[in-house]
Short mmCIF file of N, CA and C in Angstrom, two decimals:
data_model
loop_
_atom_site.label_atom_id
_atom_site.label_comp_id
_atom_site.label_asym_id
_atom_site.label_seq_id
_atom_site.Cartn_x
_atom_site.Cartn_y
_atom_site.Cartn_z
N GLN A 96 37.91 66.04 143.20
CA GLN A 96 38.98 65.32 143.85
C GLN A 96 39.71 66.04 144.87
N VAL A 97 40.02 65.50 145.97
CA VAL A 97 40.94 66.30 146.95
C VAL A 97 42.24 65.76 147.07
N GLN A 98 43.26 66.47 147.23
CA GLN A 98 44.52 65.87 147.45
C GLN A 98 45.12 66.66 148.76
N LEU A 99 45.78 65.74 149.74
CA LEU A 99 46.70 66.37 150.53
C LEU A 99 48.16 66.02 150.24
N VAL A 100 48.88 66.99 150.05
CA VAL A 100 50.31 66.99 149.49
C VAL A 100 51.22 67.30 150.72
N GLU A 101 51.97 66.28 151.23
CA GLU A 101 52.90 66.65 152.39
C GLU A 101 54.30 66.77 151.84
N SER A 102 54.99 67.78 152.74
CA SER A 102 56.52 67.94 152.35
C SER A 102 57.11 68.18 153.50
N GLY A 103 58.49 68.03 153.62
CA GLY A 103 59.41 68.57 154.72
C GLY A 103 60.14 67.19 155.61
N GLY A 104 59.37 66.01 155.46
CA GLY A 104 60.40 64.92 156.08
C GLY A 104 61.80 64.95 155.64
N GLY A 105 62.50 63.89 156.46
CA GLY A 105 63.87 63.48 156.10
C GLY A 105 64.50 63.16 157.24
N LEU A 106 65.98 62.97 156.98
CA LEU A 106 66.56 62.49 158.03
C LEU A 106 67.31 63.68 158.95
N VAL A 107 67.21 63.73 160.35
CA VAL A 107 67.76 64.56 161.13
C VAL A 107 68.44 63.86 162.33
N GLN A 108 69.47 64.61 162.80
CA GLN A 108 70.10 64.11 163.92
C GLN A 108 69.22 64.40 165.18
N PRO A 109 69.44 63.71 166.11
CA PRO A 109 68.72 63.85 167.52
C PRO A 109 69.25 65.40 167.88
N GLY A 110 67.98 66.00 168.46
CA GLY A 110 68.26 67.49 168.97
C GLY A 110 68.07 68.29 167.71
N GLY A 111 67.72 68.00 166.44
CA GLY A 111 67.50 68.59 165.30
C GLY A 111 65.96 68.95 165.09
N SER A 112 65.68 69.58 164.19
CA SER A 112 64.33 70.20 163.85
C SER A 112 63.88 69.89 162.52
N LEU A 113 62.66 69.80 162.24
CA LEU A 113 62.20 69.68 161.01
C LEU A 113 60.74 70.38 161.05
N ARG A 114 60.32 71.01 159.61
CA ARG A 114 58.85 71.42 159.58
C ARG A 114 58.39 70.88 158.63
N LEU A 115 57.27 70.16 158.93
CA LEU A 115 56.45 69.36 158.00
C LEU A 115 55.34 70.51 157.56
N SER A 116 55.00 70.18 156.09
CA SER A 116 53.81 71.15 155.59
C SER A 116 52.87 70.17 154.86
N CYS A 117 51.78 70.58 154.82
CA CYS A 117 50.60 69.83 154.04
C CYS A 117 49.60 70.74 153.51
N ALA A 118 49.57 70.73 152.09
CA ALA A 118 48.64 71.62 151.18
C ALA A 118 47.27 70.68 151.11
N ALA A 119 46.08 71.35 151.15
CA ALA A 119 44.88 70.55 150.66
C ALA A 119 44.49 71.53 149.32
N SER A 120 44.18 70.52 148.33
CA SER A 120 44.02 71.17 147.06
C SER A 120 42.97 70.26 146.40
N GLY A 121 42.18 70.90 145.38
CA GLY A 121 41.16 70.21 144.60
C GLY A 121 39.70 70.91 144.74
N SER A 122 38.58 70.15 144.64
CA SER A 122 37.26 70.84 144.63
C SER A 122 36.87 70.94 145.94
N ILE A 123 37.42 71.90 146.88
CA ILE A 123 37.06 72.08 148.10
C ILE A 123 36.29 73.39 148.43
N SER A 124 35.20 73.22 149.05
CA SER A 124 34.34 74.15 149.60
C SER A 124 34.80 74.70 150.87
N GLY A 125 35.33 73.92 151.73
CA GLY A 125 35.63 74.40 153.09
C GLY A 125 36.48 73.40 153.89
N VAL A 126 37.47 73.77 154.74
CA VAL A 126 38.39 72.90 155.46
C VAL A 126 38.05 73.10 156.93
N GLY A 127 37.86 71.95 157.66
CA GLY A 127 37.60 71.94 159.09
C GLY A 127 38.81 71.80 159.69
N ALA A 128 38.98 70.92 160.84
CA ALA A 128 40.27 70.48 161.41
C ALA A 128 41.20 69.71 160.68
N MET A 129 42.30 70.26 160.75
CA MET A 129 43.49 69.67 160.07
C MET A 129 44.47 68.84 161.33
N GLY A 130 45.13 67.99 160.92
CA GLY A 130 46.13 67.41 161.91
C GLY A 130 47.13 66.59 161.31
N TRP A 131 47.95 66.12 162.20
CA TRP A 131 49.30 65.36 161.83
C TRP A 131 49.01 63.97 162.72
N TYR A 132 49.05 62.76 161.99
CA TYR A 132 49.26 61.62 162.78
C TYR A 132 50.75 60.97 162.19
N ARG A 133 51.08 59.95 163.04
CA ARG A 133 52.13 59.26 162.76
C ARG A 133 52.10 57.86 162.92
N GLN A 134 53.02 56.96 162.17
CA GLN A 134 52.91 55.49 162.42
C GLN A 134 54.45 54.89 162.40
N ALA A 135 54.62 54.60 163.50
CA ALA A 135 56.16 53.95 163.46
C ALA A 135 56.25 52.39 163.12
N PRO A 136 57.07 51.94 162.84
CA PRO A 136 57.20 50.46 162.37
C PRO A 136 56.48 49.61 163.78
N GLY A 137 55.59 48.64 163.15
CA GLY A 137 55.09 47.77 164.19
C GLY A 137 53.87 48.56 165.13
N ARG A 138 53.89 49.77 164.93
CA ARG A 138 52.88 50.32 165.89
C ARG A 138 51.61 50.91 165.11
N GLU A 139 50.85 51.13 165.80
CA GLU A 139 49.34 51.92 165.13
C GLU A 139 49.60 53.17 165.05
N ARG A 140 48.69 53.72 163.88
CA ARG A 140 48.79 55.36 163.72
C ARG A 140 48.22 56.03 164.78
N GLU A 141 48.85 57.10 165.26
CA GLU A 141 48.45 57.85 166.32
C GLU A 141 48.53 59.35 166.05
N LEU A 142 47.60 60.01 166.83
CA LEU A 142 47.28 61.47 166.62
C LEU A 142 48.55 62.10 167.38
N VAL A 143 49.11 63.06 166.56
CA VAL A 143 50.34 63.88 167.23
C VAL A 143 49.71 65.29 167.62
N ALA A 144 49.13 65.93 166.48
CA ALA A 144 48.53 67.27 166.73
C ALA A 144 47.36 67.57 165.70
N GLN A 145 46.27 68.25 166.55
CA GLN A 145 45.28 68.63 165.70
C GLN A 145 45.00 70.22 165.66
N ILE A 146 44.52 70.69 164.77
CA ILE A 146 44.03 72.25 164.82
C ILE A 146 42.85 72.49 164.28
N THR A 147 42.02 73.23 165.01
CA THR A 147 40.46 73.57 164.46
C THR A 147 40.65 74.58 163.41
N SER A 148 39.77 75.00 162.68
CA SER A 148 39.74 76.00 161.72
C SER A 148 39.79 77.33 162.32
N ASP A 149 39.54 77.72 163.76
CA ASP A 149 39.58 78.81 164.27
C ASP A 149 40.74 78.90 165.20
N GLY A 150 41.63 77.75 165.01
CA GLY A 150 43.06 77.92 165.50
C GLY A 150 43.23 77.12 166.88
N ASN A 151 42.10 76.32 167.37
CA ASN A 151 42.29 75.87 168.72
C ASN A 151 43.31 74.42 168.43
N THR A 152 44.15 74.24 169.56
CA THR A 152 45.08 73.06 169.10
C THR A 152 44.71 72.02 170.12
N ASN A 153 45.41 70.85 169.78
CA ASN A 153 45.37 69.59 170.71
C ASN A 153 46.54 68.89 170.21
N TYR A 154 47.56 68.46 171.36
CA TYR A 154 48.61 67.79 171.31
C TYR A 154 48.62 66.46 172.06
N ARG A 155 49.13 65.56 171.40
CA ARG A 155 49.36 64.31 172.37
C ARG A 155 50.51 64.80 173.63
N ASP A 156 50.52 63.95 174.67
CA ASP A 156 51.11 64.77 175.82
C ASP A 156 52.67 64.65 175.40
N SER A 157 52.93 63.53 174.63
CA SER A 157 54.39 63.41 174.72
C SER A 157 55.20 64.44 173.83
N VAL A 158 54.36 65.17 173.17
CA VAL A 158 54.95 66.11 172.08
C VAL A 158 54.75 67.66 172.62
N LYS A 159 53.91 67.81 173.69
CA LYS A 159 53.62 69.17 174.02
C LYS A 159 54.89 69.98 174.48
N GLY A 160 55.13 71.07 174.10
CA GLY A 160 56.15 71.71 174.25
C GLY A 160 57.57 71.68 173.26
N ARG A 161 57.27 70.70 172.32
CA ARG A 161 58.26 70.29 171.67
C ARG A 161 57.85 70.50 170.01
N PHE A 162 56.64 70.08 169.76
CA PHE A 162 56.01 70.21 168.41
C PHE A 162 55.03 71.67 168.56
N THR A 163 54.87 72.20 167.43
CA THR A 163 53.83 73.26 167.27
C THR A 163 53.09 72.98 165.92
N ILE A 164 51.88 73.06 166.20
CA ILE A 164 50.95 72.97 164.91
C ILE A 164 50.42 74.44 164.49
N SER A 165 50.29 74.76 163.18
CA SER A 165 49.67 75.84 162.87
C SER A 165 49.05 75.86 161.48
N ARG A 166 48.49 76.69 161.02
CA ARG A 166 47.68 76.70 159.77
C ARG A 166 47.47 77.84 159.23
N ASP A 167 47.25 78.05 157.71
CA ASP A 167 46.74 79.11 157.04
C ASP A 167 45.59 78.92 156.22
N ASN A 168 44.54 79.37 156.68
CA ASN A 168 43.19 79.04 156.22
C ASN A 168 42.94 79.35 154.71
N ALA A 169 43.68 80.39 154.44
CA ALA A 169 43.49 80.97 153.16
C ALA A 169 44.27 80.13 152.03
N LYS A 170 45.40 79.49 152.62
CA LYS A 170 46.14 78.46 151.80
C LYS A 170 45.72 76.98 151.86
N ASN A 171 44.73 76.83 152.98
CA ASN A 171 44.54 75.60 153.27
C ASN A 171 45.62 74.38 153.55
N THR A 172 46.63 75.15 154.25
CA THR A 172 47.88 74.59 154.48
C THR A 172 48.10 74.34 155.93
N VAL A 173 48.38 73.29 156.48
CA VAL A 173 48.94 72.94 157.99
C VAL A 173 50.36 72.82 158.12
N TRP A 174 51.10 73.15 158.99
CA TRP A 174 52.47 72.87 159.45
C TRP A 174 52.54 72.24 160.64
N LEU A 175 53.64 71.48 160.80
CA LEU A 175 53.85 70.73 162.06
C LEU A 175 55.59 71.12 162.40
N GLN A 176 55.93 72.18 163.32
CA GLN A 176 57.20 72.40 163.48
C GLN A 176 57.64 71.41 164.81
N MET A 177 58.79 70.58 164.31
CA MET A 177 59.05 69.90 165.57
C MET A 177 60.43 70.08 165.77
N MET A 178 60.86 70.25 167.14
CA MET A 178 61.99 70.73 167.60
C MET A 178 62.76 69.62 168.50
N ASN A 179 63.91 69.76 168.74
CA ASN A 179 64.61 68.74 169.72
C ASN A 179 64.06 67.46 169.42
N LEU A 180 64.11 66.82 168.27
CA LEU A 180 63.87 65.67 167.92
C LEU A 180 64.60 64.45 168.57
N LYS A 181 63.91 63.36 168.70
CA LYS A 181 64.47 62.11 169.24
C LYS A 181 64.41 61.04 168.44
N PRO A 182 65.24 59.99 168.63
CA PRO A 182 64.82 58.66 167.77
C PRO A 182 63.68 58.27 167.85
N GLU A 183 62.89 58.41 169.03
CA GLU A 183 61.38 57.86 169.27
C GLU A 183 60.50 58.84 168.19
N HIS A 184 61.02 59.50 167.81
CA HIS A 184 59.77 60.46 166.81
C HIS A 184 60.03 59.80 165.43
N THR A 185 60.92 59.06 165.04
CA THR A 185 60.96 58.42 163.83
C THR A 185 59.57 57.68 163.49
N ALA A 186 59.17 58.13 162.33
CA ALA A 186 57.82 57.38 161.91
C ALA A 186 57.47 58.07 160.47
N VAL A 187 56.29 57.43 159.90
CA VAL A 187 56.01 57.94 158.82
C VAL A 187 54.76 59.20 159.34
N TYR A 188 54.97 60.30 158.93
CA TYR A 188 53.89 61.27 159.39
C TYR A 188 52.87 61.55 158.29
N TYR A 189 51.49 61.63 158.78
CA TYR A 189 50.49 61.71 157.67
C TYR A 189 49.68 63.01 158.01
N CYS A 190 49.43 63.76 157.17
CA CYS A 190 48.37 64.99 157.18
C CYS A 190 47.03 64.12 157.16
N ASN A 191 46.18 64.89 157.75
CA ASN A 191 44.69 64.44 157.91
C ASN A 191 43.84 65.80 157.96
N ALA A 192 42.88 65.84 157.15
CA ALA A 192 42.02 67.15 157.28
C ALA A 192 40.45 66.67 156.90
N ARG A 193 39.51 67.53 157.77
CA ARG A 193 38.37 67.33 157.47
C ARG A 193 37.67 68.42 156.35
N ILE A 194 37.18 68.00 155.20
CA ILE A 194 37.20 68.75 153.98
C ILE A 194 35.72 68.66 153.41
N LEU A 195 35.04 69.96 153.06
CA LEU A 195 33.88 69.97 152.71
C LEU A 195 33.91 70.05 151.08
N ARG A 196 33.43 69.03 150.35
CA ARG A 196 32.90 69.07 149.04
C ARG A 196 31.65 69.28 148.76
N GLY A 197 31.07 70.29 148.06
CA GLY A 197 29.83 70.69 147.96
C GLY A 197 29.12 70.49 149.20
N SER A 198 28.24 69.60 149.55
CA SER A 198 27.62 69.49 151.09
C SER A 198 28.12 68.43 151.65
N THR A 199 29.09 67.98 151.46
CA THR A 199 29.57 66.64 152.39
C THR A 199 30.78 66.80 152.87
N TRP A 200 30.96 66.57 154.40
CA TRP A 200 32.21 66.50 154.90
C TRP A 200 32.71 65.10 154.96
N ALA A 201 34.09 65.09 154.92
CA ALA A 201 34.80 63.86 154.68
C ALA A 201 36.21 64.23 155.23
N TRP A 202 36.99 63.14 155.81
CA TRP A 202 38.22 62.97 156.18
C TRP A 202 39.07 62.44 155.03
N TYR A 203 40.37 63.14 154.74
CA TYR A 203 41.15 62.70 153.74
C TYR A 203 42.66 62.71 154.43
N TRP A 204 43.15 61.86 153.76
CA TRP A 204 44.59 61.59 154.28
C TRP A 204 45.75 62.19 153.04
N GLY A 205 46.96 62.49 153.62
CA GLY A 205 48.00 62.61 152.80
C GLY A 205 48.77 61.29 152.58
N GLN A 206 49.58 61.34 151.52
CA GLN A 206 50.44 59.85 151.53
C GLN A 206 51.47 59.56 152.54
N GLY A 207 51.84 60.49 153.31
CA GLY A 207 52.73 60.23 154.29
C GLY A 207 54.21 60.76 153.97
N THR A 208 54.81 61.29 154.87
CA THR A 208 56.16 61.62 154.68
C THR A 208 57.18 61.14 155.91
N GLN A 209 58.25 60.51 155.37
CA GLN A 209 59.23 59.93 156.47
C GLN A 209 59.96 60.87 157.36
N VAL A 210 59.99 60.69 158.40
CA VAL A 210 60.86 61.41 159.45
C VAL A 210 61.63 60.38 160.17
N THR A 211 63.01 60.44 159.93
CA THR A 211 63.93 59.52 160.54
C THR A 211 64.91 60.42 161.32
N VAL A 212 65.04 60.16 162.61
CA VAL A 212 65.85 60.64 163.78
C VAL A 212 67.00 59.82 164.06
N SER A 213 68.14 60.26 163.81
CA SER A 213 69.31 59.24 163.85
C SER A 213 70.55 59.80 163.78
N SER A 214 71.57 59.51 164.39
CA SER A 214 73.02 59.74 164.14
C SER A 214 73.68 59.03 163.44
#
């Protein structure tokens, strides 16, 4: 069994910062790409940022220069540092990872963490 456990969400004022973390645990033989998605009310889930196992990153255009994704391969952990947050960043943020169990790769999701940007 594999679990992705997220933390770090909460309520923050506009212009504030948050750092989300996600740790993968369980019967893991390897971890490939890890990333963060978000889903705002009434909208589809969308990719925010992704990082490969060798550190290559990909961001949606609207968060470039504002959000930073990073990871620690030894800890199977990925972070999302979010700076200068705006109300439109309010959403449930989900961790996503491609994980090897035995000889099978599969994508896994975390339970989601709420980020609310409001004064």
